[in-house]
Coordinates of C-alpha atoms in Angstrom, one line a residue:
M1 CA -59.3 -38.5 19.7
K2 CA -57.9 -36.5 22.5
E3 CA -55.2 -33.9 21.7
G4 CA -51.7 -35.3 22.3
E5 CA -52.7 -38.9 21.8
R6 CA -51.0 -40.9 19.0
S7 CA -53.2 -42.4 16.3
P8 CA -53.1 -46.2 16.1
L9 CA -53.4 -45.9 12.4
L10 CA -49.9 -44.3 12.2
S11 CA -47.2 -46.8 11.3
Q12 CA -44.3 -47.5 13.7
D13 CA -41.9 -45.9 11.3
A14 CA -43.3 -42.5 12.1
V15 CA -42.3 -42.8 15.7
G16 CA -39.3 -40.5 16.4
Q17 CA -39.7 -38.4 13.2
E18 CA -40.3 -34.7 13.0
P19 CA -43.9 -33.6 13.0
P20 CA -45.4 -33.0 9.6
L21 CA -45.7 -29.6 8.0
S22 CA -48.9 -27.6 8.1
K23 CA -49.9 -25.0 5.6
S24 CA -48.9 -22.2 7.9
S25 CA -45.6 -23.6 9.2
Q26 CA -42.3 -22.5 7.8
L27 CA -39.9 -24.9 6.0
T28 CA -36.6 -25.4 7.9
P29 CA -33.6 -27.7 7.2
C30 CA -35.0 -30.2 9.8
H31 CA -37.9 -31.1 7.5
L32 CA -35.5 -32.0 4.7
G33 CA -33.7 -35.2 3.9
P34 CA -30.0 -35.6 4.4
A35 CA -29.2 -34.7 0.8
L36 CA -31.4 -31.6 0.8
Q37 CA -30.0 -30.6 4.1
E38 CA -26.5 -30.6 2.7
R39 CA -27.7 -28.5 -0.3
W40 CA -29.4 -26.1 2.2
A41 CA -26.3 -25.6 4.2
W42 CA -24.0 -24.6 1.4
R43 CA -26.4 -22.9 -1.0
P44 CA -25.8 -19.1 -0.9
G45 CA -28.7 -17.0 -0.1
L46 CA -30.5 -19.6 2.1
G47 CA -30.9 -19.7 5.8
G48 CA -27.8 -21.2 7.4
G49 CA -25.9 -20.7 4.2
Q50 CA -22.8 -18.5 3.5
A51 CA -22.8 -15.1 1.9
P52 CA -22.0 -15.1 -1.8
S53 CA -18.3 -14.9 -2.5
L54 CA -16.7 -12.2 -4.6
P55 CA -16.5 -12.7 -8.4
W56 CA -13.2 -13.9 -9.8
G57 CA -12.2 -10.4 -11.0
S58 CA -12.9 -8.8 -7.7
S59 CA -10.9 -11.6 -5.9
C60 CA -7.9 -10.7 -8.1
V61 CA -8.4 -7.0 -7.2
K62 CA -8.5 -8.0 -3.5
C63 CA -5.3 -10.0 -3.8
L64 CA -3.5 -7.1 -5.6
T65 CA -4.7 -4.6 -3.1
F66 CA -3.5 -6.8 -0.2
L67 CA -0.1 -7.5 -1.7
S68 CA 0.7 -4.0 -2.7
N69 CA -0.3 -2.5 0.6
F70 CA 1.6 -5.2 2.5
V71 CA 4.8 -4.2 0.6
F72 CA 4.3 -0.5 1.3
S73 CA 3.4 -1.2 4.9
L74 CA 6.8 -3.0 5.3
L75 CA 8.6 -0.1 3.7
G76 CA 6.8 2.4 5.9
L77 CA 7.7 0.4 9.1
L78 CA 11.3 0.1 7.9
A79 CA 11.5 3.9 7.4
L80 CA 9.9 4.4 10.9
A81 CA 12.4 2.1 12.5
I82 CA 15.4 3.8 10.8
G83 CA 14.1 7.2 11.8
L84 CA 13.6 6.1 15.5
W85 CA 17.1 4.5 15.5
G86 CA 18.7 7.7 14.1
L87 CA 16.9 9.9 16.7
A88 CA 17.9 7.5 19.5
V89 CA 21.6 7.4 18.4
K90 CA 21.8 11.2 18.3
G91 CA 19.9 11.6 21.6
S92 CA 17.1 13.6 20.1
L93 CA 14.4 11.4 21.6
G94 CA 15.4 11.9 25.2
D95 CA 16.2 15.6 24.9
S96 CA 13.0 16.6 23.1
W97 CA 10.3 15.5 25.7
G98 CA 8.3 18.6 26.7
A99 CA 10.2 20.7 24.2
P100 CA 9.4 21.9 20.7
L101 CA 10.0 19.3 17.9
P102 CA 13.6 19.2 16.8
A103 CA 14.5 20.3 13.3
D104 CA 16.0 16.9 12.4
P105 CA 15.8 15.1 9.1
M106 CA 15.2 11.8 11.0
L107 CA 12.0 13.3 12.4
G108 CA 10.7 13.7 8.9
L109 CA 11.6 10.1 8.2
V110 CA 9.7 9.0 11.3
L111 CA 6.6 11.0 10.5
G112 CA 6.7 9.9 6.8
G113 CA 7.2 6.2 7.8
L114 CA 4.4 6.4 10.3
A115 CA 1.9 7.9 7.8
V116 CA 2.8 5.5 5.1
S117 CA 2.6 2.4 7.3
A118 CA -0.7 3.5 8.9
V119 CA -2.4 4.1 5.6
S120 CA -0.9 0.9 4.0
L121 CA -2.0 -1.2 7.0
A122 CA -5.5 0.1 6.7
G123 CA -5.6 -0.9 3.0
C124 CA -4.0 -4.3 3.8
L125 CA -6.4 -5.2 6.5
G126 CA -9.3 -3.8 4.6
A127 CA -8.6 -6.0 1.6
L128 CA -7.8 -9.1 3.8
C129 CA -11.0 -8.7 6.0
E130 CA -13.1 -7.3 3.2
N131 CA -13.9 -4.3 5.4
A132 CA -15.3 -1.4 3.4
C133 CA -14.8 1.1 6.2
L134 CA -11.0 0.4 6.3
L135 CA -10.8 0.6 2.5
R136 CA -12.5 4.0 2.5
C137 CA -10.0 5.2 5.2
F138 CA -7.2 3.9 3.0
S139 CA -8.6 5.6 -0.1
G140 CA -8.9 8.9 1.9
G141 CA -5.3 8.7 3.1
L142 CA -4.1 7.9 -0.4
L143 CA -6.0 10.8 -1.9
A144 CA -4.5 13.1 0.7
F145 CA -1.0 11.9 -0.3
L146 CA -1.7 12.5 -3.9
V147 CA -2.9 16.1 -3.2
L148 CA 0.2 16.8 -1.1
E149 CA 2.5 15.4 -3.8
A150 CA 0.7 17.5 -6.5
L151 CA 1.1 20.6 -4.4
A152 CA 4.8 19.9 -3.8
G153 CA 5.4 19.2 -7.5
A154 CA 3.6 22.5 -8.5
L155 CA 5.7 24.5 -6.0
V156 CA 9.0 22.9 -7.2
V157 CA 8.1 23.7 -10.9
A158 CA 6.9 27.3 -10.0
F159 CA 10.0 28.1 -7.9
W160 CA 12.6 26.1 -9.8
G161 CA 14.6 29.2 -10.8
P162 CA 14.8 30.7 -7.3
L163 CA 15.6 27.3 -5.9
Q164 CA 18.6 27.0 -8.2
D165 CA 19.7 30.5 -7.3
G166 CA 19.5 29.8 -3.6
L167 CA 21.8 26.8 -3.8
E168 CA 25.0 28.8 -3.0
H169 CA 23.3 30.5 -0.1
A170 CA 22.2 27.1 1.3
L171 CA 25.8 25.8 0.9
R172 CA 27.1 28.8 2.8
V173 CA 24.7 28.2 5.6
A174 CA 25.8 24.5 5.7
I175 CA 29.5 25.7 5.9
T176 CA 28.7 28.0 8.8
H177 CA 26.9 25.3 10.8
Y178 CA 29.2 22.4 9.7
Q179 CA 30.2 21.3 13.2
D180 CA 26.8 22.0 14.7
D181 CA 24.7 19.3 13.0
P182 CA 26.0 15.8 12.2
D183 CA 23.4 15.3 9.5
L184 CA 24.4 18.6 7.8
Q185 CA 28.0 17.7 8.1
F186 CA 27.4 14.3 6.5
L187 CA 25.4 15.9 3.7
M188 CA 28.0 18.5 3.0
D189 CA 30.8 15.9 2.9
Q190 CA 28.9 13.7 0.5
V191 CA 28.3 16.7 -1.9
Q192 CA 31.9 17.7 -1.9
L193 CA 33.2 14.1 -2.3
G194 CA 30.7 13.3 -5.0
L195 CA 31.1 16.5 -7.1
Q196 CA 34.8 16.9 -6.3
C197 CA 34.4 20.5 -5.2
C198 CA 35.0 22.6 -2.1
G199 CA 32.9 25.4 -0.6
A200 CA 30.0 27.3 -2.2
A201 CA 31.8 29.5 -4.8
S202 CA 35.4 28.5 -4.0
Y203 CA 37.4 26.8 -1.3
Q204 CA 37.9 30.2 0.5
D205 CA 34.2 30.1 1.6
W206 CA 35.3 27.9 4.5
Q207 CA 36.8 31.0 6.1
Q208 CA 33.2 31.7 7.2
N209 CA 33.3 28.7 9.5
L210 CA 34.2 29.6 13.1
Y211 CA 36.6 26.6 13.5
F212 CA 38.3 26.7 10.0
N213 CA 38.8 30.4 10.0
C214 CA 42.5 31.4 10.0
S215 CA 41.9 33.6 13.0
S216 CA 40.6 30.8 15.1
P217 CA 42.8 29.6 17.9
G218 CA 41.8 26.0 17.5
I219 CA 43.8 23.2 15.8
Q220 CA 41.5 23.3 12.8
A221 CA 42.5 27.0 12.0
C222 CA 43.3 27.6 8.3
S223 CA 42.3 24.0 7.5
L224 CA 39.7 22.4 5.3
P225 CA 37.5 19.3 5.8
A226 CA 38.8 16.0 4.5
S227 CA 36.1 16.0 1.9
C228 CA 37.8 18.9 0.1
C229 CA 41.0 16.9 -0.5
I230 CA 41.8 15.5 -3.9
D231 CA 42.9 12.2 -2.3
P232 CA 41.3 12.1 1.1
R233 CA 42.4 8.5 1.8
E234 CA 46.0 9.2 0.6
D235 CA 46.2 5.6 -0.7
G236 CA 45.1 4.3 2.7
A237 CA 42.0 2.3 3.8
S238 CA 40.5 5.2 5.9
I239 CA 40.0 8.9 5.3
N240 CA 42.8 11.1 6.7
D241 CA 41.1 13.9 8.5
Q242 CA 44.3 16.0 8.5
C243 CA 44.7 15.9 4.7
G244 CA 43.4 19.5 4.4
S245 CA 45.4 20.9 7.4
G246 CA 46.7 24.4 6.6
A247 CA 45.3 24.4 3.1
L248 CA 43.5 27.8 3.5
G249 CA 46.9 29.4 4.3
L250 CA 48.5 28.2 1.0
D251 CA 48.4 30.1 -2.3
E252 CA 46.3 28.7 -5.1
D253 CA 49.2 27.0 -6.9
A254 CA 50.2 25.0 -3.8
A255 CA 46.6 24.5 -2.6
Q256 CA 45.4 23.0 -5.9
R257 CA 47.8 20.1 -5.5
V258 CA 46.1 19.2 -2.2
V259 CA 42.4 20.3 -2.3
H260 CA 39.7 21.2 -4.9
L261 CA 39.5 24.9 -5.5
E262 CA 36.2 25.0 -7.4
G263 CA 33.0 25.7 -5.4
C264 CA 30.1 23.3 -5.4
G265 CA 27.4 25.8 -6.5
T266 CA 27.8 25.4 -10.3
P267 CA 28.5 21.6 -10.3
L268 CA 25.4 21.1 -8.0
R269 CA 23.2 23.0 -10.4
E270 CA 24.5 21.0 -13.4
W271 CA 23.9 17.7 -11.5
L272 CA 20.3 18.7 -10.7
R273 CA 19.7 19.5 -14.4
R274 CA 21.1 16.2 -15.5
N275 CA 19.1 14.2 -13.1
M276 CA 15.9 16.2 -13.3
R277 CA 14.3 13.7 -15.7
A278 CA 15.2 10.8 -13.5
V279 CA 13.7 12.4 -10.5
G280 CA 10.6 13.5 -12.4
G281 CA 10.2 10.0 -13.8
L282 CA 10.5 8.5 -10.3
A283 CA 7.9 10.9 -9.0
I284 CA 5.5 10.1 -11.8
A285 CA 6.0 6.4 -11.2
V286 CA 5.1 6.8 -7.5
V287 CA 2.0 8.8 -8.4
V288 CA 0.9 6.2 -11.0
V289 CA 1.3 3.4 -8.4
Q290 CA -0.7 5.3 -5.8
G291 CA -3.4 6.1 -8.4
A292 CA -3.6 2.4 -9.4
E293 CA -4.0 1.5 -5.7
L294 CA -6.7 4.0 -5.3
L295 CA -8.6 2.6 -8.3
L296 CA -8.2 -1.0 -7.0
A297 CA -9.5 0.1 -3.6
T298 CA -12.5 1.9 -5.1
R299 CA -13.4 -1.1 -7.3
L300 CA -13.1 -3.4 -4.3
V301 CA -15.4 -1.2 -2.2
R302 CA -17.9 -1.2 -5.0
A303 CA -17.8 -5.0 -5.3
L304 CA -18.3 -5.3 -1.5
T305 CA -21.3 -2.9 -1.7
V306 CA -22.9 -4.9 -4.5
R307 CA -22.4 -8.1 -2.7
K308 CA -23.9 -6.7 0.5
G309 CA -26.9 -5.5 -1.5
A310 CA -27.3 -8.8 -3.2
A311 CA -27.1 -10.6 0.1
E312 CA -29.7 -8.4 1.7
S313 CA -32.1 -8.7 -1.2
S314 CA -31.8 -12.5 -1.3
G315 CA -32.4 -12.8 2.4
V316 CA -29.1 -14.2 3.7
G317 CA -29.7 -15.6 7.1
G318 CA -33.4 -15.0 6.8
A319 CA -36.4 -17.1 5.5
A320 CA -35.9 -20.2 3.5
A321 CA -35.7 -20.0 -0.3
P322 CA -36.5 -22.7 -2.9
V323 CA -34.5 -25.9 -2.5
H324 CA -35.7 -27.8 -5.5
P325 CA -35.6 -26.5 -9.1
G326 CA -38.9 -25.0 -10.0
R327 CA -40.5 -25.6 -6.6
G328 CA -40.5 -23.3 -3.6
P329 CA -41.4 -23.9 0.0
R330 CA -45.0 -22.9 -0.7
D331 CA -45.1 -25.2 -3.7
L332 CA -44.6 -28.2 -1.6
P333 CA -47.8 -30.3 -1.1
A334 CA -49.4 -29.9 2.3
P335 CA -49.2 -33.1 4.4
K336 CA -52.4 -35.0 4.9
S337 CA -53.7 -35.0 8.4
A338 CA -54.2 -38.4 10.1
P339 CA -57.8 -39.6 10.2
E340 CA -59.6 -39.1 13.5

């Protein structure tokens, strides 16, 4: 029989079917029946199949990593937006182009929010897309945060005494530059209103301010900020900015009926001592959360690495594997050739 001619012994049912397998040919889904083709398509580790999914425990780790980083990324973006808004309101953004970075607390909020949001987004996307590279970047950024926080905590503990001793000096600097920086003015007012005090050591410390000094020619001469007053609202809805007018020129008996005479240095140190445990507990909680996220990311990277190795060893996307229990492609009987 010539090559290419159809044997008359073959039945008509063989017309239109795929050619039979030879001993050297490779098994493909086309040679299988419909039921086996469906099993071939969805069985992990076979050609045309999907890569094996993560175990149940690793899937839970993936979900926890995604959710925690999603929340932290939102918080970081919120801090970034607040910082940019504060810089825009004060005009620091437009005035600082081409100039040194301004010494503004809002700039620290912007940089902190940018760093937190970038690292958290890397972890969020790495967990969602199961990308080991992004997860390693996230782990490196989180490890850098932990190192910086540990250094900051060690410095605070080591210099806690000198920091407390320097509180009065810091308050005097704030008094001197009270009108120069709106953020410093707001912070000083909140300290004096919250602790019900005035000045650093006493209310007379405001003599060091250029505008409140009694020798100043301005309308604020011999006056005190409204935050020094005993009743700054004077039973009204808004703060009366003139409640401390002329208070520096009064004697102590007359001044104590209008403003607080005690300085803020001692009350501020006592407030820090009372709230030191709360601040330390909050810092420890943040470190614990970051450490848990680092462990989750490390475990997820390990699970992805194990899955990748298992996929490569089982030949995902490569040659065919057994499709029948106990029988492989080479175990299938070779088809009989048609008689000449």
